[in-house]
Short mmCIF file of C-alpha atoms and ligand atoms in Angstrom, two decimals:
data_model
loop_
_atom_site.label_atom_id
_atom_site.label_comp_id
_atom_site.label_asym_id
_atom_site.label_seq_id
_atom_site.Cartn_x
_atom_site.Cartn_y
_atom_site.Cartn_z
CA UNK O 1 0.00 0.00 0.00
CA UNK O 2 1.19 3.19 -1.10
CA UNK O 3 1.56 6.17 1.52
CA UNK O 4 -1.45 7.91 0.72
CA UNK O 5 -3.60 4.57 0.69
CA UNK O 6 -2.43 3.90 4.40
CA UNK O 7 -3.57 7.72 5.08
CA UNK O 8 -6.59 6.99 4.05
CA UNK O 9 -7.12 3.55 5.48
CA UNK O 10 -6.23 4.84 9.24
CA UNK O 11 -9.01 7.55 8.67
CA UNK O 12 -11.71 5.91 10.60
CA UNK O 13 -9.66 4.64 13.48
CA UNK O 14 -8.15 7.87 13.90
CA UNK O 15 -11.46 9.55 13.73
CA UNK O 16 -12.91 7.47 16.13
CA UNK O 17 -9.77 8.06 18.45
CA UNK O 18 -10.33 11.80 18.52
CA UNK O 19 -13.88 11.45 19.16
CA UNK O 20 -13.64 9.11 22.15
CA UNK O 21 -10.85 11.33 23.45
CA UNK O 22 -10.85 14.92 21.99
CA UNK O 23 -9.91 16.80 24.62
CA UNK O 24 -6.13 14.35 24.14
CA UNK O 25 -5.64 15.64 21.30
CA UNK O 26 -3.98 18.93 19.86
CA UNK O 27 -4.53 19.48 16.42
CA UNK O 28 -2.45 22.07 14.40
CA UNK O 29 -4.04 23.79 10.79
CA UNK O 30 -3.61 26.36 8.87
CA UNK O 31 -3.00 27.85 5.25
CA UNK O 32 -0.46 30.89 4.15
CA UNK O 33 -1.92 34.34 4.31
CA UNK O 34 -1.53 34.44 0.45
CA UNK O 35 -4.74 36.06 -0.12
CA UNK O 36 -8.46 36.95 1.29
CA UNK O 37 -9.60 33.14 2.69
CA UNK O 38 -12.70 31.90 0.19
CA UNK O 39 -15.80 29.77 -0.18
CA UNK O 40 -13.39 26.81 -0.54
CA UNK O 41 -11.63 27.87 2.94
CA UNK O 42 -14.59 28.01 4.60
CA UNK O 43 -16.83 24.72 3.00
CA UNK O 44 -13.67 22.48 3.32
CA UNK O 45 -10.78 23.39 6.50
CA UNK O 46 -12.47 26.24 8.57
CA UNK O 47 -15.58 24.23 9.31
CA UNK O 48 -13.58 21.60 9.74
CA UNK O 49 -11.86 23.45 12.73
CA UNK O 50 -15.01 24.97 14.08
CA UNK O 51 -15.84 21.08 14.30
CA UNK O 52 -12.69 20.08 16.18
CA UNK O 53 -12.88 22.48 18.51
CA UNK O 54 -15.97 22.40 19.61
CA UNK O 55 -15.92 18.96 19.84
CA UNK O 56 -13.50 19.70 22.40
CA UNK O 57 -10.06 19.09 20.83
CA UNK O 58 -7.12 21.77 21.26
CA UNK O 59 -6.95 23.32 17.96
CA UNK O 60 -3.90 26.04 17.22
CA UNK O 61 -4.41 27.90 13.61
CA UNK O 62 -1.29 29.33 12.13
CA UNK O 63 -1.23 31.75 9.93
CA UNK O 64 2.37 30.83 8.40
CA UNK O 65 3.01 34.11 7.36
CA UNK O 66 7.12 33.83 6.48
CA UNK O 67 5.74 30.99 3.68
CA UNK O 68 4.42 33.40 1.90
CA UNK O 69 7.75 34.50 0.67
CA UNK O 70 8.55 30.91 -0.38
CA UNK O 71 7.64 31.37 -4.29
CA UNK O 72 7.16 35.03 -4.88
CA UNK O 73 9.24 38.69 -3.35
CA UNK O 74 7.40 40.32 -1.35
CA UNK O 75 4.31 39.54 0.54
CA UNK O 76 1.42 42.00 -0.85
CA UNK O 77 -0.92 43.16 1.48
CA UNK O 78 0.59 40.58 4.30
CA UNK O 79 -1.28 42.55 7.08
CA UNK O 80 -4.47 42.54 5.74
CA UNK O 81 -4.41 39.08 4.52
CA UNK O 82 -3.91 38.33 8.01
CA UNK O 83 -6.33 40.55 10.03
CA UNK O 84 -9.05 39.45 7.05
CA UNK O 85 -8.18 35.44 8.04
CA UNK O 86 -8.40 36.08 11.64
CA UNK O 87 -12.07 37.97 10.95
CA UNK O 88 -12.85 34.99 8.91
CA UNK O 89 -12.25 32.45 11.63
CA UNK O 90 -14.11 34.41 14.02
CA UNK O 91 -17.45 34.80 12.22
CA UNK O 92 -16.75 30.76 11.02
CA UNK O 93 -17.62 30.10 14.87
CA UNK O 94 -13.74 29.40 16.40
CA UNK O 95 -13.70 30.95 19.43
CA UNK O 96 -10.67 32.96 20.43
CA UNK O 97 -10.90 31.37 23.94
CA UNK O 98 -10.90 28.21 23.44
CA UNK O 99 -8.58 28.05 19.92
CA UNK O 100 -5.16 29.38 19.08
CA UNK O 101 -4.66 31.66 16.49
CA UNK O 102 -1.14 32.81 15.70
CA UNK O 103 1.72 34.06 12.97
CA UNK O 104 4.55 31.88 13.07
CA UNK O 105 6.84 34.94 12.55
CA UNK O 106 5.67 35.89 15.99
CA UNK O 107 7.20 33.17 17.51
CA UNK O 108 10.80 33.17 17.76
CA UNK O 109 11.69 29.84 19.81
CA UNK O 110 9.94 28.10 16.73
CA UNK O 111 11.74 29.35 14.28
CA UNK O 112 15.12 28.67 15.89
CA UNK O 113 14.05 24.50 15.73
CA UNK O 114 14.67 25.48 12.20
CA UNK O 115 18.11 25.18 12.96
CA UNK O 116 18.56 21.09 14.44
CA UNK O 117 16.01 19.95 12.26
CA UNK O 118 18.08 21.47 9.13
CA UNK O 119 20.68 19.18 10.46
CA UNK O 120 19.23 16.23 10.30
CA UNK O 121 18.17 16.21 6.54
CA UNK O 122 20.21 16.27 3.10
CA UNK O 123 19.91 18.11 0.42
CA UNK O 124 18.68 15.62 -1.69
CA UNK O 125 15.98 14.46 0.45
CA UNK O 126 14.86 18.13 0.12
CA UNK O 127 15.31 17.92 -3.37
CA UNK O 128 12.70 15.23 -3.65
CA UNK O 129 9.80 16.50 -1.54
CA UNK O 130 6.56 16.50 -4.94
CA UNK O 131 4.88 19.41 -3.36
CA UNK O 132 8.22 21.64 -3.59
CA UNK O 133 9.05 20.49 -7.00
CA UNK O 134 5.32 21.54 -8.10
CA UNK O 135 5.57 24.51 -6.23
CA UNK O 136 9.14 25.10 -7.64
CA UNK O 137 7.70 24.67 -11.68
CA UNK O 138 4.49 26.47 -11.27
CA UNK O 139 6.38 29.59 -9.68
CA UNK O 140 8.61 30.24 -12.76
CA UNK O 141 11.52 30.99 -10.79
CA UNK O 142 14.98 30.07 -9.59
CA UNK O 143 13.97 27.22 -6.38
CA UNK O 144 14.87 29.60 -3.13
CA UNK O 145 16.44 28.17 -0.22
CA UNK O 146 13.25 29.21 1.95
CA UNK O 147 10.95 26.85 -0.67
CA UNK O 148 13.70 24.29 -0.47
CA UNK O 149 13.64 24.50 3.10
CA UNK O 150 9.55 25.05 3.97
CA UNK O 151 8.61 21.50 4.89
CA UNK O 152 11.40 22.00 7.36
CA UNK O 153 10.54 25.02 9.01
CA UNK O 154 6.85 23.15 8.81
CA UNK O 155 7.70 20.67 11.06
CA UNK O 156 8.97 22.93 13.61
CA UNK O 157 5.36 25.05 13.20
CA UNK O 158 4.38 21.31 14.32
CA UNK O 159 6.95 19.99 16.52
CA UNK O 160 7.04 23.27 18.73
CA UNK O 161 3.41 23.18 19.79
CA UNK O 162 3.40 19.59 20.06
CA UNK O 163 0.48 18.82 18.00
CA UNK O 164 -0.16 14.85 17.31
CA UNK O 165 -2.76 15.85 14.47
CA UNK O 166 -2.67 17.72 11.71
CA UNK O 167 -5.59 18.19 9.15
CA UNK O 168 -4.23 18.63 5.70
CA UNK O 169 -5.29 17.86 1.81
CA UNK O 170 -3.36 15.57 0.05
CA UNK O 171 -0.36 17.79 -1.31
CA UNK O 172 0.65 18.52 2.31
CA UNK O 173 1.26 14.55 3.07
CA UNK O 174 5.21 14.93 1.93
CA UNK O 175 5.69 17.37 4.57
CA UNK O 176 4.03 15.65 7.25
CA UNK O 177 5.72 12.85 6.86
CA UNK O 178 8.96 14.82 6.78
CA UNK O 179 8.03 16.04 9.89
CA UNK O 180 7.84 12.00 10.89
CA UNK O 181 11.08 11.40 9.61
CA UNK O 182 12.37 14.83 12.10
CA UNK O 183 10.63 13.61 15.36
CA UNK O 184 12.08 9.86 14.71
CA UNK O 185 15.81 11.32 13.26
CA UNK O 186 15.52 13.52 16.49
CA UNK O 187 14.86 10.66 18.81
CA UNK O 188 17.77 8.50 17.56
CA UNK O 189 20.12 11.74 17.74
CA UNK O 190 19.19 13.32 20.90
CA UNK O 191 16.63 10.97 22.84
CA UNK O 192 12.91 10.96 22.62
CA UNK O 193 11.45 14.62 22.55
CA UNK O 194 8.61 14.13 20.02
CA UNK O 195 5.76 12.18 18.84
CA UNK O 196 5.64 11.69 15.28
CA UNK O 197 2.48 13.58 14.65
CA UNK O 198 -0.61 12.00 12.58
CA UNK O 199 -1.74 13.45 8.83
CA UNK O 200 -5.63 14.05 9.37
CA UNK O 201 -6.88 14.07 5.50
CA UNK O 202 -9.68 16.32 4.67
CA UNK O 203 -12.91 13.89 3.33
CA UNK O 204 -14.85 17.21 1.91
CA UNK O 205 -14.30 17.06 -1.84
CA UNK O 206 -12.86 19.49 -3.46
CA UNK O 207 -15.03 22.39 -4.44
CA UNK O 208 -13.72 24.02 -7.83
CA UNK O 209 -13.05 27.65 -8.62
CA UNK O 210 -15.91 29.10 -10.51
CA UNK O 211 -13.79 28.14 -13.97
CA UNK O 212 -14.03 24.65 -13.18
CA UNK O 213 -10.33 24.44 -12.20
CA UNK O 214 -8.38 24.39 -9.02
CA UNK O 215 -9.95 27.22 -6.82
CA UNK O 216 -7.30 29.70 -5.63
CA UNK O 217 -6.86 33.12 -5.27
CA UNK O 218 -4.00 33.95 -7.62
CA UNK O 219 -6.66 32.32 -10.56
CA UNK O 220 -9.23 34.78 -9.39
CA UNK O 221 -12.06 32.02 -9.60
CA UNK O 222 -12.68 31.76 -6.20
CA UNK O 223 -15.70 33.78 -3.92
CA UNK O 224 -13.25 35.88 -0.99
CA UNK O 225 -15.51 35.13 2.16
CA UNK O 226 -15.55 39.09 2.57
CA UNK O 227 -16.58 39.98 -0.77
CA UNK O 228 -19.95 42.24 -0.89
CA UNK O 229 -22.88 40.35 -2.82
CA UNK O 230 -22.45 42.65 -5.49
CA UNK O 231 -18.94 42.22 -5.83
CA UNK O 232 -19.76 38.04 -5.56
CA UNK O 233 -22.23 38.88 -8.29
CA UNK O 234 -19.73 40.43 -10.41
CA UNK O 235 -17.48 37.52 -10.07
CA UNK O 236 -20.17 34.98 -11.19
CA UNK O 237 -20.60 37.28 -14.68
CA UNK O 238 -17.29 36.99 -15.22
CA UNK O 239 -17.39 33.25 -15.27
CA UNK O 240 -16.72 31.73 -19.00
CA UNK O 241 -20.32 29.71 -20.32
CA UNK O 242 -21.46 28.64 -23.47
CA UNK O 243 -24.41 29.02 -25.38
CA UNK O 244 -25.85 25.47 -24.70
CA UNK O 245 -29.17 26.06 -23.02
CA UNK O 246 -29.26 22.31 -21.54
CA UNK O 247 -27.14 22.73 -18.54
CA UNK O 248 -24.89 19.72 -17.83
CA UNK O 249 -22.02 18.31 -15.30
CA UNK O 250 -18.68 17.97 -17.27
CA UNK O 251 -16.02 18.59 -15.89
CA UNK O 252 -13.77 18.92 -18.54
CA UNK O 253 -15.96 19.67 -21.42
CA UNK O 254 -17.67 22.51 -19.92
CA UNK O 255 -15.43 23.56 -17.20
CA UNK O 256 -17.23 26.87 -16.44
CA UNK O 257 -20.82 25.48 -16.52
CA UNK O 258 -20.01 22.21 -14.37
CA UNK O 259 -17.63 25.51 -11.73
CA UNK O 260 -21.03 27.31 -11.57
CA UNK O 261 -23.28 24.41 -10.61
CA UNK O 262 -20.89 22.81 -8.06
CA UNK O 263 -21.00 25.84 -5.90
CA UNK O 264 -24.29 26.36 -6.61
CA UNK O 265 -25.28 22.56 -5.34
CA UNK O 266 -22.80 23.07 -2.89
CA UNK O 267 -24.29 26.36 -1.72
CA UNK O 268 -28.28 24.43 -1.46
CA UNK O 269 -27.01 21.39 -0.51
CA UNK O 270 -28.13 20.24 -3.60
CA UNK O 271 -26.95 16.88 -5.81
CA UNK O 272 -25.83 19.12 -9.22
CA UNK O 273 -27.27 16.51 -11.81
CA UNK O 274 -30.58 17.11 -10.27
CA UNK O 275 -30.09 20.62 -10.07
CA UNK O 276 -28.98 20.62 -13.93
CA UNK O 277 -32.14 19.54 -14.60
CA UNK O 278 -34.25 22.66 -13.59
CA UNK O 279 -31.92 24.91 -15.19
CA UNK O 280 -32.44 26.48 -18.71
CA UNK O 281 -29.13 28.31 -20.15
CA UNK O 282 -25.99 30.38 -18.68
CA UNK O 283 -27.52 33.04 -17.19
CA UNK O 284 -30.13 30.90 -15.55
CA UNK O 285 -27.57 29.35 -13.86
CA UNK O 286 -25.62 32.81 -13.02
CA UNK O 287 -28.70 34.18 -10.84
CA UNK O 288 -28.88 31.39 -9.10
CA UNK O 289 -25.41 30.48 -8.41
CA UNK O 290 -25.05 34.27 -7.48
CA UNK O 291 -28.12 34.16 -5.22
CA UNK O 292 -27.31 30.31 -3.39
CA UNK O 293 -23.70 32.09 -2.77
CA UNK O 294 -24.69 35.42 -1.64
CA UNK O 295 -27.21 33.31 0.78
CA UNK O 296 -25.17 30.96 1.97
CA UNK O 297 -22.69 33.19 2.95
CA UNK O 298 -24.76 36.24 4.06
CA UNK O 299 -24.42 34.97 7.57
CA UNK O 300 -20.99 34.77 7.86
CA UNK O 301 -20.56 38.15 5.91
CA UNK O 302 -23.03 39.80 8.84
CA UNK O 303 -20.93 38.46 11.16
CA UNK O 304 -17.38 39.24 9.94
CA UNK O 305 -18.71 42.99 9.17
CA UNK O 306 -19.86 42.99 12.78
CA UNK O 307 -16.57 41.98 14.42
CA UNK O 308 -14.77 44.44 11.99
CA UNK O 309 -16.28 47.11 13.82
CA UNK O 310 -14.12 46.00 16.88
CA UNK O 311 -11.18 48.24 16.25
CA UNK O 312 -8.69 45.94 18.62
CA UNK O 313 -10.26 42.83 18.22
CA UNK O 314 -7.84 41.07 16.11
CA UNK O 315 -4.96 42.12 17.39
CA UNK O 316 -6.41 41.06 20.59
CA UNK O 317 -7.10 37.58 19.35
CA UNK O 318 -3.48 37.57 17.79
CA UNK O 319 -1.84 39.18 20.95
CA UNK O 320 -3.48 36.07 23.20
CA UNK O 321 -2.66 33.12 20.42
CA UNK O 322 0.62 34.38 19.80
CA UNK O 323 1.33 34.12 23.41
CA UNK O 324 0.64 30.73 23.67
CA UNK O 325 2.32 29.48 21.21
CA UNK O 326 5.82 31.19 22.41
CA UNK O 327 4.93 29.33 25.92
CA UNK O 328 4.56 26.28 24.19
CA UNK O 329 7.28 26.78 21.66
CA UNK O 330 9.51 28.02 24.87
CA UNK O 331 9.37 24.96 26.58
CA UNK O 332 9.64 22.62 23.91
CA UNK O 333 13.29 24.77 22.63
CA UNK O 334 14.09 24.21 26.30
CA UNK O 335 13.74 20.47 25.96
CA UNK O 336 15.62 20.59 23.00
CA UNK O 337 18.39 22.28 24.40
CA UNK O 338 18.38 19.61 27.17
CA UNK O 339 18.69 16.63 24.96
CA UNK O 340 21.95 18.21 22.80
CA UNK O 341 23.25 19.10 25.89
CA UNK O 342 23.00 23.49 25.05
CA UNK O 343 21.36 24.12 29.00
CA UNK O 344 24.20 26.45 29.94
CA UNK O 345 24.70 29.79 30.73
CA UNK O 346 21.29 30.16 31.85
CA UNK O 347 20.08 33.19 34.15
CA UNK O 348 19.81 31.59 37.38
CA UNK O 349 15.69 32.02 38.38
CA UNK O 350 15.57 32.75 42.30
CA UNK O 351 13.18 29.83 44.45
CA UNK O 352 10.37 31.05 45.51
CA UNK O 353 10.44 31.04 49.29
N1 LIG W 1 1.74 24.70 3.96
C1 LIG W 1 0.39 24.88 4.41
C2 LIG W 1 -0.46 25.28 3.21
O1 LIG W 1 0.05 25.84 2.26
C3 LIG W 1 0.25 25.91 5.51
C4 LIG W 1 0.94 25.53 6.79
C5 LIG W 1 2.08 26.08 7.29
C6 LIG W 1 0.54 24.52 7.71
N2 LIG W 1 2.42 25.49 8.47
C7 LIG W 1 1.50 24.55 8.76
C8 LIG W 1 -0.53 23.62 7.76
C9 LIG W 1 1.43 23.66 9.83
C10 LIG W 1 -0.60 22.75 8.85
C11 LIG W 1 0.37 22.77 9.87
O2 LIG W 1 -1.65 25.06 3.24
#
């Protein structure tokens, strides 16, 4: 069985595991702050999270701002990207009390791991990792030692909060089981300091841009969670049709028509052949796609514009996460230190008493 196969196969059991037990288990997520978050975000990984947590599991969301610079020069609009994804969690139901939400630049002990885990891979391992080699080709540029190096300085977002879960889609396996490789490689080296942590693969299919292809921001097919409905309806317009009145689900003949009526299906909870069948030409199937969106998200639009008006809100929410995660990051550097033998010259701390 190949890699992915056993991922799969260990789903239930691992399901079930967390569910018996959530409140064992610490689950880190989270997505680069590329761009404003979208329907996608929100149908697949944020309710996902909402789920976890309050099902009672620790859940930490980074926001892994420094991977933004992996394939491009400068990180456009970083701050808003971020205070828009922290909104966006917020009015998706986590709740900044009981869930972590953090920037991994804020957090210095974590990025320092950087450095043993570094040691303890080759070059040519790196060189291998699929997702870097896609990621490599599809940015048109010379490979950067940062994109090189990400599924390294991933692990340590992992390893230095101590998750044992992580929910990911299928092109972030390689770097979870890097992170594997680190804990184990670590162990052998040092003594045992961490538990390899456990790939959690997303079941929600995929739900494609409204072009029929790969949502994502940079394609501009996808609906930004904070997008007015008018601005959502200009999006839809812009979507490539055909003149076919019979509306149909193919993929890859009609990749506009089938992106329309996926999110529309998705957005009534709808099966799309069925809802093919009601529908008579393109711009048929523009109003409603327009109007199941603009509904389906109008209450998490109400609520982000609501929290907006809190002027210190998110850095409130970011203040308190990234807190946490330099406590936890603190001590597990500390344990690090301990097992290479690097405890010295420490300030002495006074007893109490
Ligand atoms: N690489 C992930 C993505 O592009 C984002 C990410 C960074 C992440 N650090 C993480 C996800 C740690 C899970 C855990 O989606």
């Amino acid at each position: 069985m190949d890699s992915l196969a056993a991922t799969v196969a260990r789903m239930p059991a691992l399901r079930a595991a967390v569910a018996a037990d959530p409140s064992s288990h610490r689950v880190l997520t989270g997505e680069r702050p590329t761009g404003p978050l979208h329907l996608g975000h929100l149908v697949g990984t944020i309710s996902e999270r909402v789920r976890l947590q309050r099902s009672g599991v620790d859940v930490l969301v980074i926001l892994a701002d420094y991977q933004v610079i992996t394939d491009r020069d400068v990180a456009d609009r970083l701050s808003d990207h971020v205070r828009g994804a922290v909104l966006d969690q917020l009015a998706a139901g986590l709740d900044p009390d009981r869930t972590t939400v953090f920037a991994h630049s804020a957090v210095p002990a974590l990025n320092q791991l950087m450095l043993p885990f570094l040691s303890l891979v080759t070059e040519a391992e790196l060189h291998r990792n699929p997702t870097v080699k896609a990621e490599h080709a599809a940015s048109g540029r010379a490979l950067s030692g940062l994109l090189l190096t990400y599924p390294v300085h991933q692990a340590a977002d992992i390893l230095s909060c101590r998750a044992d879960l992580v929910p990911v889609g299928k092109d972030q396996l390689p770097h979870i089981e890097l992170t594997r490789v680190l804990a184990r490689r670590f162990a052998e080296r040092y003594g045992p300091v961490f538990t390899p942590p456990e790939p959690m693969l997303t079941d929600t299919p995929e739900l494609p841009g409204l072009d029929g292809h790969t949502m994502s921001t940079s394609r501009g097919n996808a609906v930004p969670l904070g997008a007015t409905a008018d601005e959502t309806a200009a999006l839809v317009r812009r979507a490539r049709t055909d003149p076919e009145r019979r509306i149909t689900v193919d993929p890859d003949g009609r990749p506009g028509v089938y992106g329309l009526l996926t999110t529309a299906a998705l957005c009534l909870g709808r099966d799309p052949h069925e809802l093919a069948a009601t529908l008579d030409g393109a711009a048929a199937l523009k109003r409603l796609t327009t109007d199941a969106v603009n509904d389906h998200l109008a209450g998490h639009r109400a609520r982000r514009a609501e929290l907006a008006r809190d002027p210190g809100l998110v850095d409130d929410v970011l203040a308190r996460g990234n807190a946490r995660a330099n406590d936890l990051a603190d001590e597990t550097l500390d344990e690090v230190r301990a097992a290479m033998g690097m405890r010295y010259g420490r300030v002495r701390t006074r007893s109490a008493g």
